Short mmCIF file of C-alpha atoms and ligand atoms in Angstrom, two decimals:
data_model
loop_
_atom_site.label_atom_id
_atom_site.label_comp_id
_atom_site.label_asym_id
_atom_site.label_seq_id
_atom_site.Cartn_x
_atom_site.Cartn_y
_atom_site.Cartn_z
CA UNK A 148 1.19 -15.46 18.10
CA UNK A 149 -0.65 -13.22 19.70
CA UNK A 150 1.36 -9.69 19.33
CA UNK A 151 3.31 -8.16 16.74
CA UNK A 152 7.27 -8.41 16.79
CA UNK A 153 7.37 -4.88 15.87
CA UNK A 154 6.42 -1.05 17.75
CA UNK A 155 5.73 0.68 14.57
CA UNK A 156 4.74 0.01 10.90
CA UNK A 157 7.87 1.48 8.90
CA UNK A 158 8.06 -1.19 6.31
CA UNK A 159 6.96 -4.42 5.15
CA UNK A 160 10.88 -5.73 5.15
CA UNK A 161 10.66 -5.21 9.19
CA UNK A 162 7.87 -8.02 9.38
CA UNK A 163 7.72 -11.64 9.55
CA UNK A 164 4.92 -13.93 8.12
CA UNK A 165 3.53 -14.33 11.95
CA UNK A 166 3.42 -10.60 11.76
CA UNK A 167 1.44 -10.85 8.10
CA UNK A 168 -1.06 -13.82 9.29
CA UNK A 169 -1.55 -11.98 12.35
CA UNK A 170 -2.59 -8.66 10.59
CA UNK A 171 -4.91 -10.74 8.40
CA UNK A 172 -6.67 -12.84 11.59
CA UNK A 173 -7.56 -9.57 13.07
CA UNK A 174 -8.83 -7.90 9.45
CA UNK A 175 -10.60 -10.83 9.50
CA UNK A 176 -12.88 -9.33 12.48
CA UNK A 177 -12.52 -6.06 11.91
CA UNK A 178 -14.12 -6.35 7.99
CA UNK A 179 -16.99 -8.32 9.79
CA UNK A 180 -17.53 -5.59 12.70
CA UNK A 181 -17.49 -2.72 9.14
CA UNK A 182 -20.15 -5.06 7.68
CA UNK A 183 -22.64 -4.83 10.48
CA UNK A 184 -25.04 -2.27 11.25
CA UNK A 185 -23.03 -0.78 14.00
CA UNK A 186 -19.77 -0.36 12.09
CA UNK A 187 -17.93 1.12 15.22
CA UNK A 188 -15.95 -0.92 18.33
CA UNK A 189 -14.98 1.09 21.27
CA UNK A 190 -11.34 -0.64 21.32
CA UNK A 191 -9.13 2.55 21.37
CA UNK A 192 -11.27 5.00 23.06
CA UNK A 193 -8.02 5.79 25.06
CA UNK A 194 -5.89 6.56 22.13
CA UNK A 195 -5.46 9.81 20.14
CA UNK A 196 -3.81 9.50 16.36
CA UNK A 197 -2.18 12.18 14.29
CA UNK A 198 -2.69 11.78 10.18
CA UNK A 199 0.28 13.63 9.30
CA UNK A 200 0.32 13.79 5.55
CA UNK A 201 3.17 15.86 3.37
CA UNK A 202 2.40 14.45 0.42
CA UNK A 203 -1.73 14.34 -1.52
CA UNK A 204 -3.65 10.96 -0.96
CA UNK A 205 -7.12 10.20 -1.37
CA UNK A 206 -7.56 6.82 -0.49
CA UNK A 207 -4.90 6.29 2.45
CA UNK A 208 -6.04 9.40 4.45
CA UNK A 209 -9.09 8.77 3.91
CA UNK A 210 -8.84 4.92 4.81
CA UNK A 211 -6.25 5.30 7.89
CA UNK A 212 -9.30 8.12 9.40
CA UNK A 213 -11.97 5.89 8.93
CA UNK A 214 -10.22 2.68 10.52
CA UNK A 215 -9.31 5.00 13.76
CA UNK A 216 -12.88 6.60 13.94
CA UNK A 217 -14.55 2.95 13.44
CA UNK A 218 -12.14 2.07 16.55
CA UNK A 219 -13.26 4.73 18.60
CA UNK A 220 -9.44 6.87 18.54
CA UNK A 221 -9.55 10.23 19.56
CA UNK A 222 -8.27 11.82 15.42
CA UNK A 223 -6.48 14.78 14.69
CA UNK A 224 -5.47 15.50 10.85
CA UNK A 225 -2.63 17.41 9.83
CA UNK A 226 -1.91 18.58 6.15
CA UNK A 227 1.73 20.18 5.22
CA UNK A 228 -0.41 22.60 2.59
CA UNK A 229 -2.50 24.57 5.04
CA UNK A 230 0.57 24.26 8.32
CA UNK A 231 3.26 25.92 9.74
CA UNK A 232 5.53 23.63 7.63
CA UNK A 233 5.10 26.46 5.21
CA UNK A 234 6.68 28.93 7.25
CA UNK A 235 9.66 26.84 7.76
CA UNK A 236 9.20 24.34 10.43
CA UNK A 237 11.20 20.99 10.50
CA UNK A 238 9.78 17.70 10.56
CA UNK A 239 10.76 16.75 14.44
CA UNK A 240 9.68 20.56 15.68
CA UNK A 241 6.37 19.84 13.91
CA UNK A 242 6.14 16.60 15.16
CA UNK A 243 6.81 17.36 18.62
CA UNK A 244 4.09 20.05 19.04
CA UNK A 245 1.32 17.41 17.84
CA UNK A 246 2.94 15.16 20.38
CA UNK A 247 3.12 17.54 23.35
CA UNK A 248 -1.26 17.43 23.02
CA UNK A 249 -0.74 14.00 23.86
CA UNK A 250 -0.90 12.15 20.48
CA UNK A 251 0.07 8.12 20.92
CA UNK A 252 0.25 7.29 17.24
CA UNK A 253 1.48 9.31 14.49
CA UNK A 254 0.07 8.04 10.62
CA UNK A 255 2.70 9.72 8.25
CA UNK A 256 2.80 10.50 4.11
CA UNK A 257 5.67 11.73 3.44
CA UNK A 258 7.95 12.57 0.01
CA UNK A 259 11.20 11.52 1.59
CA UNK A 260 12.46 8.06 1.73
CA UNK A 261 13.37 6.87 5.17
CA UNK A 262 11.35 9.47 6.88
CA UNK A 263 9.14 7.35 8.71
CA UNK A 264 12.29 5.47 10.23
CA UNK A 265 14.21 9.00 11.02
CA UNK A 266 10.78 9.79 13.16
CA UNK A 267 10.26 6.81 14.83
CA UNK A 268 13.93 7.25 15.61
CA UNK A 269 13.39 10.95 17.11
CA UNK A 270 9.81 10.81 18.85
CA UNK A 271 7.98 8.97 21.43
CA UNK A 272 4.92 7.66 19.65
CA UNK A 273 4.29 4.67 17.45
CA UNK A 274 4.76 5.78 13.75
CA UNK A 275 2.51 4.19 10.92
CA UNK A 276 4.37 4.95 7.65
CA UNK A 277 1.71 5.59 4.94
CA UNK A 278 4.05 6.06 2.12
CA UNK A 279 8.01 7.52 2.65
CA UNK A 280 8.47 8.32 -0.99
CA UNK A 281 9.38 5.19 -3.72
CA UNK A 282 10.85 3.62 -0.45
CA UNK A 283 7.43 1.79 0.94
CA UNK A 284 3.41 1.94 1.89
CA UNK A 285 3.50 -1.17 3.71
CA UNK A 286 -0.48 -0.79 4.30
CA UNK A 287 -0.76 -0.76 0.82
CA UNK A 288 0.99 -4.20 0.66
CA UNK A 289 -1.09 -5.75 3.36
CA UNK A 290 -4.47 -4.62 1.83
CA UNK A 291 -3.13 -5.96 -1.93
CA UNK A 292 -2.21 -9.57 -0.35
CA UNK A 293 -5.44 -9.61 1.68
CA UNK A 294 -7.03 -9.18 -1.30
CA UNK A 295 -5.22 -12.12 -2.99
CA UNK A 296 -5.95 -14.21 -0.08
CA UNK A 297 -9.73 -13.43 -0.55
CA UNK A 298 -10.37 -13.78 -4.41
CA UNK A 299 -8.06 -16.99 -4.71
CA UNK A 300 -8.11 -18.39 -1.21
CA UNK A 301 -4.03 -17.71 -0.37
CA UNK A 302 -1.20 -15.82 -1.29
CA UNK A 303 1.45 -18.83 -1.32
CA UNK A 304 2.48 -20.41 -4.16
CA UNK A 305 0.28 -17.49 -6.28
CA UNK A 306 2.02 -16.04 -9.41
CA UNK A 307 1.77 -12.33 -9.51
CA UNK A 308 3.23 -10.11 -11.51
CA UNK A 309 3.86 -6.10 -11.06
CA UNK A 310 3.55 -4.29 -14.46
CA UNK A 311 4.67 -0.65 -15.27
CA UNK A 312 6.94 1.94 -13.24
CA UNK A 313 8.78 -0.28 -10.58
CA UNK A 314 11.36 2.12 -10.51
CA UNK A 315 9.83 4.52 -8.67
CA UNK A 316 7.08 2.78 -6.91
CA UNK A 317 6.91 2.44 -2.96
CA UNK A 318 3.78 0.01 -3.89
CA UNK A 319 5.86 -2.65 -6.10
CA UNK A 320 8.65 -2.41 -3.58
CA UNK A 321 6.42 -3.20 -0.14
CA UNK A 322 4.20 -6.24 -2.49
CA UNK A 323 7.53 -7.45 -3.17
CA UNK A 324 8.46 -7.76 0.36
CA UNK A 325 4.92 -9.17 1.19
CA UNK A 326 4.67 -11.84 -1.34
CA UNK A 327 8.10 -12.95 -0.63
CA UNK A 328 7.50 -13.41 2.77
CA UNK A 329 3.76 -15.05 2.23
CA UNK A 330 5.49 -17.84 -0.40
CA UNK A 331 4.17 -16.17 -3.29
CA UNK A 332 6.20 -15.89 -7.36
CA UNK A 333 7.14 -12.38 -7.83
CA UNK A 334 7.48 -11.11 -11.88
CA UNK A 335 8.35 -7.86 -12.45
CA UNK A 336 7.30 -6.16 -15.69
CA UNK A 337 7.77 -2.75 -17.89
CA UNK A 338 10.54 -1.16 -19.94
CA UNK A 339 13.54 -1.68 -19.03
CA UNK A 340 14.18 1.63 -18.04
CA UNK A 341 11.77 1.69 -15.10
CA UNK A 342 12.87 -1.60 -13.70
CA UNK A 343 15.67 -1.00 -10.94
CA UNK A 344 19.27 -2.96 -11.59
CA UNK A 345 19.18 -4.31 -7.87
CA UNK A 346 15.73 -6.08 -8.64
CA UNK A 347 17.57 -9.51 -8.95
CA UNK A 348 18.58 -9.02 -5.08
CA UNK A 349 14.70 -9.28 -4.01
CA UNK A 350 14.16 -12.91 -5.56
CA UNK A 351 11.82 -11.53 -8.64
CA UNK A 352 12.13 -12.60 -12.01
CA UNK A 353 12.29 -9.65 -15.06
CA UNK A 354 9.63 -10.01 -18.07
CA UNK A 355 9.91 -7.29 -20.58
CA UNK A 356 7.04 -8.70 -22.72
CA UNK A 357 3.71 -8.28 -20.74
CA UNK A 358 1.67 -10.69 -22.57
CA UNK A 359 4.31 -13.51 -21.91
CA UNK A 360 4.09 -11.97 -18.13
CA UNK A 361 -0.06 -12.00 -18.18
CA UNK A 362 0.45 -15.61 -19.81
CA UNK A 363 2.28 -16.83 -16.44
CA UNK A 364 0.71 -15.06 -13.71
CA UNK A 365 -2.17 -15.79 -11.82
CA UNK A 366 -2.71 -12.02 -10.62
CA UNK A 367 -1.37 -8.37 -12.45
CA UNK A 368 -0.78 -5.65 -10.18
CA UNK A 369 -0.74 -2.53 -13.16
CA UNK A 370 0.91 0.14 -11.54
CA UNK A 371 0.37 3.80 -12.37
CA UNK A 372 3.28 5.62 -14.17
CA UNK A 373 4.75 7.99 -11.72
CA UNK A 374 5.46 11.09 -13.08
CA UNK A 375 5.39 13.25 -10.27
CA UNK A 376 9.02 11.70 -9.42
CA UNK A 377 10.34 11.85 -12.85
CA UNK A 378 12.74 14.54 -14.01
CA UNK A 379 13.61 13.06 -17.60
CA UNK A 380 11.40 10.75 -20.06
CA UNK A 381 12.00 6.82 -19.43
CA UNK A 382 9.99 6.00 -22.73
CA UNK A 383 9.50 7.71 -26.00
CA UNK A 384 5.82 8.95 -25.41
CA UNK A 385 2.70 7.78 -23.61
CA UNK A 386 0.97 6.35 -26.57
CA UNK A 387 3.98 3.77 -27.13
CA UNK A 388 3.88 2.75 -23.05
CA UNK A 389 0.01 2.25 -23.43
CA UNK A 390 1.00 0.00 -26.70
CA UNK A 391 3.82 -1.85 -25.03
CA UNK A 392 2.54 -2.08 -21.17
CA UNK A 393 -1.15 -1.31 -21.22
CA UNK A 394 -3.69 -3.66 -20.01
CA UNK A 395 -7.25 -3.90 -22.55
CA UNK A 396 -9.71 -6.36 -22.82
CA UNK A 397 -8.86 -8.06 -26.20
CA UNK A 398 -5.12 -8.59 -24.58
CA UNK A 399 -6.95 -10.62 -21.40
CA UNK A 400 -9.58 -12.26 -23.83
CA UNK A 401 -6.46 -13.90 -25.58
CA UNK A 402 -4.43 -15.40 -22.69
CA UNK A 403 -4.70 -18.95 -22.43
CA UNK A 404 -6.82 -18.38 -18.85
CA UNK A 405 -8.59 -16.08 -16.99
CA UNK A 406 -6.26 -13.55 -14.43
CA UNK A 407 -7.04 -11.60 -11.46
CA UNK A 408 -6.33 -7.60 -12.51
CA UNK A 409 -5.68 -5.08 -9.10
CA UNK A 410 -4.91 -1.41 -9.04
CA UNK A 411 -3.43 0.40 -5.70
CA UNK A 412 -4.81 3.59 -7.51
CA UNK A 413 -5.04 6.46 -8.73
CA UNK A 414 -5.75 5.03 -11.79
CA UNK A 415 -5.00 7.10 -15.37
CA UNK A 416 -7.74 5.35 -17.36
CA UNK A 417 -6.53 4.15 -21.30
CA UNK A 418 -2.79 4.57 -19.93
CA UNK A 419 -1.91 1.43 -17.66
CA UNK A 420 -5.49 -0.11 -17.94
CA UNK A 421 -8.23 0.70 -19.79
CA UNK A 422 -11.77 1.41 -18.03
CA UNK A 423 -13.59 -1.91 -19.50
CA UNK A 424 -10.78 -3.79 -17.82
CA UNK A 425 -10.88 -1.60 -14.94
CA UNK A 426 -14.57 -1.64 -14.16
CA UNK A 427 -14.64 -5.19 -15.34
CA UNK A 428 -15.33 -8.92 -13.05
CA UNK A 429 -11.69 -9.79 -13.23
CA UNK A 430 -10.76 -6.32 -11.55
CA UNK A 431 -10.61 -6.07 -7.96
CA UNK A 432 -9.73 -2.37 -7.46
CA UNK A 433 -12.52 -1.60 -5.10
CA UNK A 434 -12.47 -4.40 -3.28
CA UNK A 435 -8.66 -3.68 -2.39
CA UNK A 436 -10.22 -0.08 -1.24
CA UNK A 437 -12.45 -1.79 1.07
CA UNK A 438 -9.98 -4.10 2.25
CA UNK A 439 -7.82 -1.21 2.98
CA UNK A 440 -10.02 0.15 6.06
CA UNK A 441 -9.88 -3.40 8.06
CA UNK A 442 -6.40 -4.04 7.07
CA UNK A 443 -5.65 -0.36 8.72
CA UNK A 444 -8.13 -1.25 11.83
CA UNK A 445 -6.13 -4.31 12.59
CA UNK A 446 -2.47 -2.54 11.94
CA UNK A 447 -3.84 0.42 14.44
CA UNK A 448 -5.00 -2.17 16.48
CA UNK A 449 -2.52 -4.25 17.19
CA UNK A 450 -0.12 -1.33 17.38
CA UNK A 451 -1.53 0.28 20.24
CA UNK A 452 -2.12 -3.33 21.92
CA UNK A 453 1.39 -2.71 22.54
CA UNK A 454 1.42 1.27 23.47
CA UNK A 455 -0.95 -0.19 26.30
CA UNK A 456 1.44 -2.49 28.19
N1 CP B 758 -2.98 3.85 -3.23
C1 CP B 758 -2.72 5.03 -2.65
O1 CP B 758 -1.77 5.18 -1.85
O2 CP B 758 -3.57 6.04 -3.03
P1 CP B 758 -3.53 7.53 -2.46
O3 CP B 758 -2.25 8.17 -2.96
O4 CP B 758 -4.77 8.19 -2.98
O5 CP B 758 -3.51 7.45 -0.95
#
């Protein structure tokens, strides 16, 4: 296969393995191209991208603008804080005016759920959805299997488990979808208050006791609890998650082997993990950062391969 079967990125449940193994073939040169000298090809010199970004993000927007720049795309950056979204503008109107300078490609963070479809619905331009909400960051999911596929050689047949707010985490819901589709286990793992009643539907198994979950898997994904979308308390305090669903490193010293720990970030340090875990061999936070840029170059990439024709 030599295309995607898709026009846009708007999820990972819109994408076939082909699609996956694709994305990863063409990371594949793109991380080697960031690792030489000259860290720039001049693939998409005919292609201008709007970062449209609603929501905060460090590492995306920062990723998804230096995969465009190290393609050679013309970049324009867009932040709902300092814009006219302020005064009252709607999405589309917004929207429209970046695409009337000729944008191809719109990158887009936004709160809402589904807002990355509704756009790619309404506009002419390819839409990259960099997070709708606790819907899905499918370029999050990419980079975290790529990551897999690099510390333990494939994704398939792999046992990973997702620990900590899956209830209101775009990040757990997109892996899902991407390990699923690559052949991989799926455990999910918290209190039972942040684990979604539909979960059952996606093919994961439910472990309420992490070190029985850290016992079984070959990789922990420790997700960040997400308080931003809360509006009442799931657990009693933060102390008691840390002591129920926190990751240290006396916990991984007594499993019966060793396990691969990854982070999509921001971390809270001594809440989900603590830093000598974090900053530790087994961890492979950064290297999922670093991942992220290729994974994004071959995603924009491929993409516009198709704007093109
Ligand atoms: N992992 C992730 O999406 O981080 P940011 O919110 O900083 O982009």
């Amino acid at each position: 296969m030599s295309e995607l079967s898709v026009n846009h990125l708007l999820g990972i449940k819109y994408l076939n393995n082909d699609d996956i193994k694709l994305i990863f073939e063409t990371a594949d040169h793109f991380k080697e191209v960031i690792n030489r000298p000259i860290k720039k090809v001049p693939s998409l010199r005919d292609i201008t991208i709007a970062n449209l970004f609603f929501e905060n993000s460090t590492r995306t927007k920062l990723s998804f603008e230096l995969a465009e720049k190290r393609l050679s795309a013309d970049v324009i950056n867009f932040s709902a804080s300092q814009s006219s979204v302020k005064k009252g503008e709607t999405l589309i109107d917004t929207v429209n005016n970046i695409l009337s300078m000729k944008v191809d490609m719109v990158v887009m963070r936004h709160p809402n759920p589904g807002a990355s479809v509704f756009l790619s619905n309404h506009v002419n331009a390819s839409i990259i959805n960099a997070g709708d909400g606790a819907h899905e960051h499918p370029t999050q999911a990419l980079l975290d299997s790529y990551s897999i596929r690099e510390r333990l050689g494939s994704v398939r047949g792999k046992k990973v488990v997702i620990v900590g707010d899956i209830l209101h985490s775009r990040v757990a819901l997109s892996n899902i979808f991407a390990l699923k589709t690559q052949g991989a286990q799926v455990m999910v793992c918290g209190p039972k208050t942040l684990i979604p009643k539909y979960i059952d539907k996606l093919g994961v198994t439910v472990e309420t006791n992490l070190k029985k979950a850290l016992n079984w898997c070959d990789v922990a994904n420790m997700l960040r609890v997400q308080n931003e979308r809360m509006s009442v308390s799931y657990f009693p305090s933060a102390r008691e998650y840390t002591q129920q669903y926190g990751v240290n490193m006396k916990l991984l010293k007594s499993l019966d082997k060793e396990i691969t720990i990854m982070h999509p970030g921001p971390i809270n340090r001594g809440v989900e993990i603590t830093s000598e875990v974090a900053d530790s061999d087994q961890a492979i936070i950064l290297d999922q950062v670093q991942n992220g840029v290729a994974i994004r170059m071959a995603v924009i990439y491929l993409l516009a391969s198709k704007i093109k024709q």
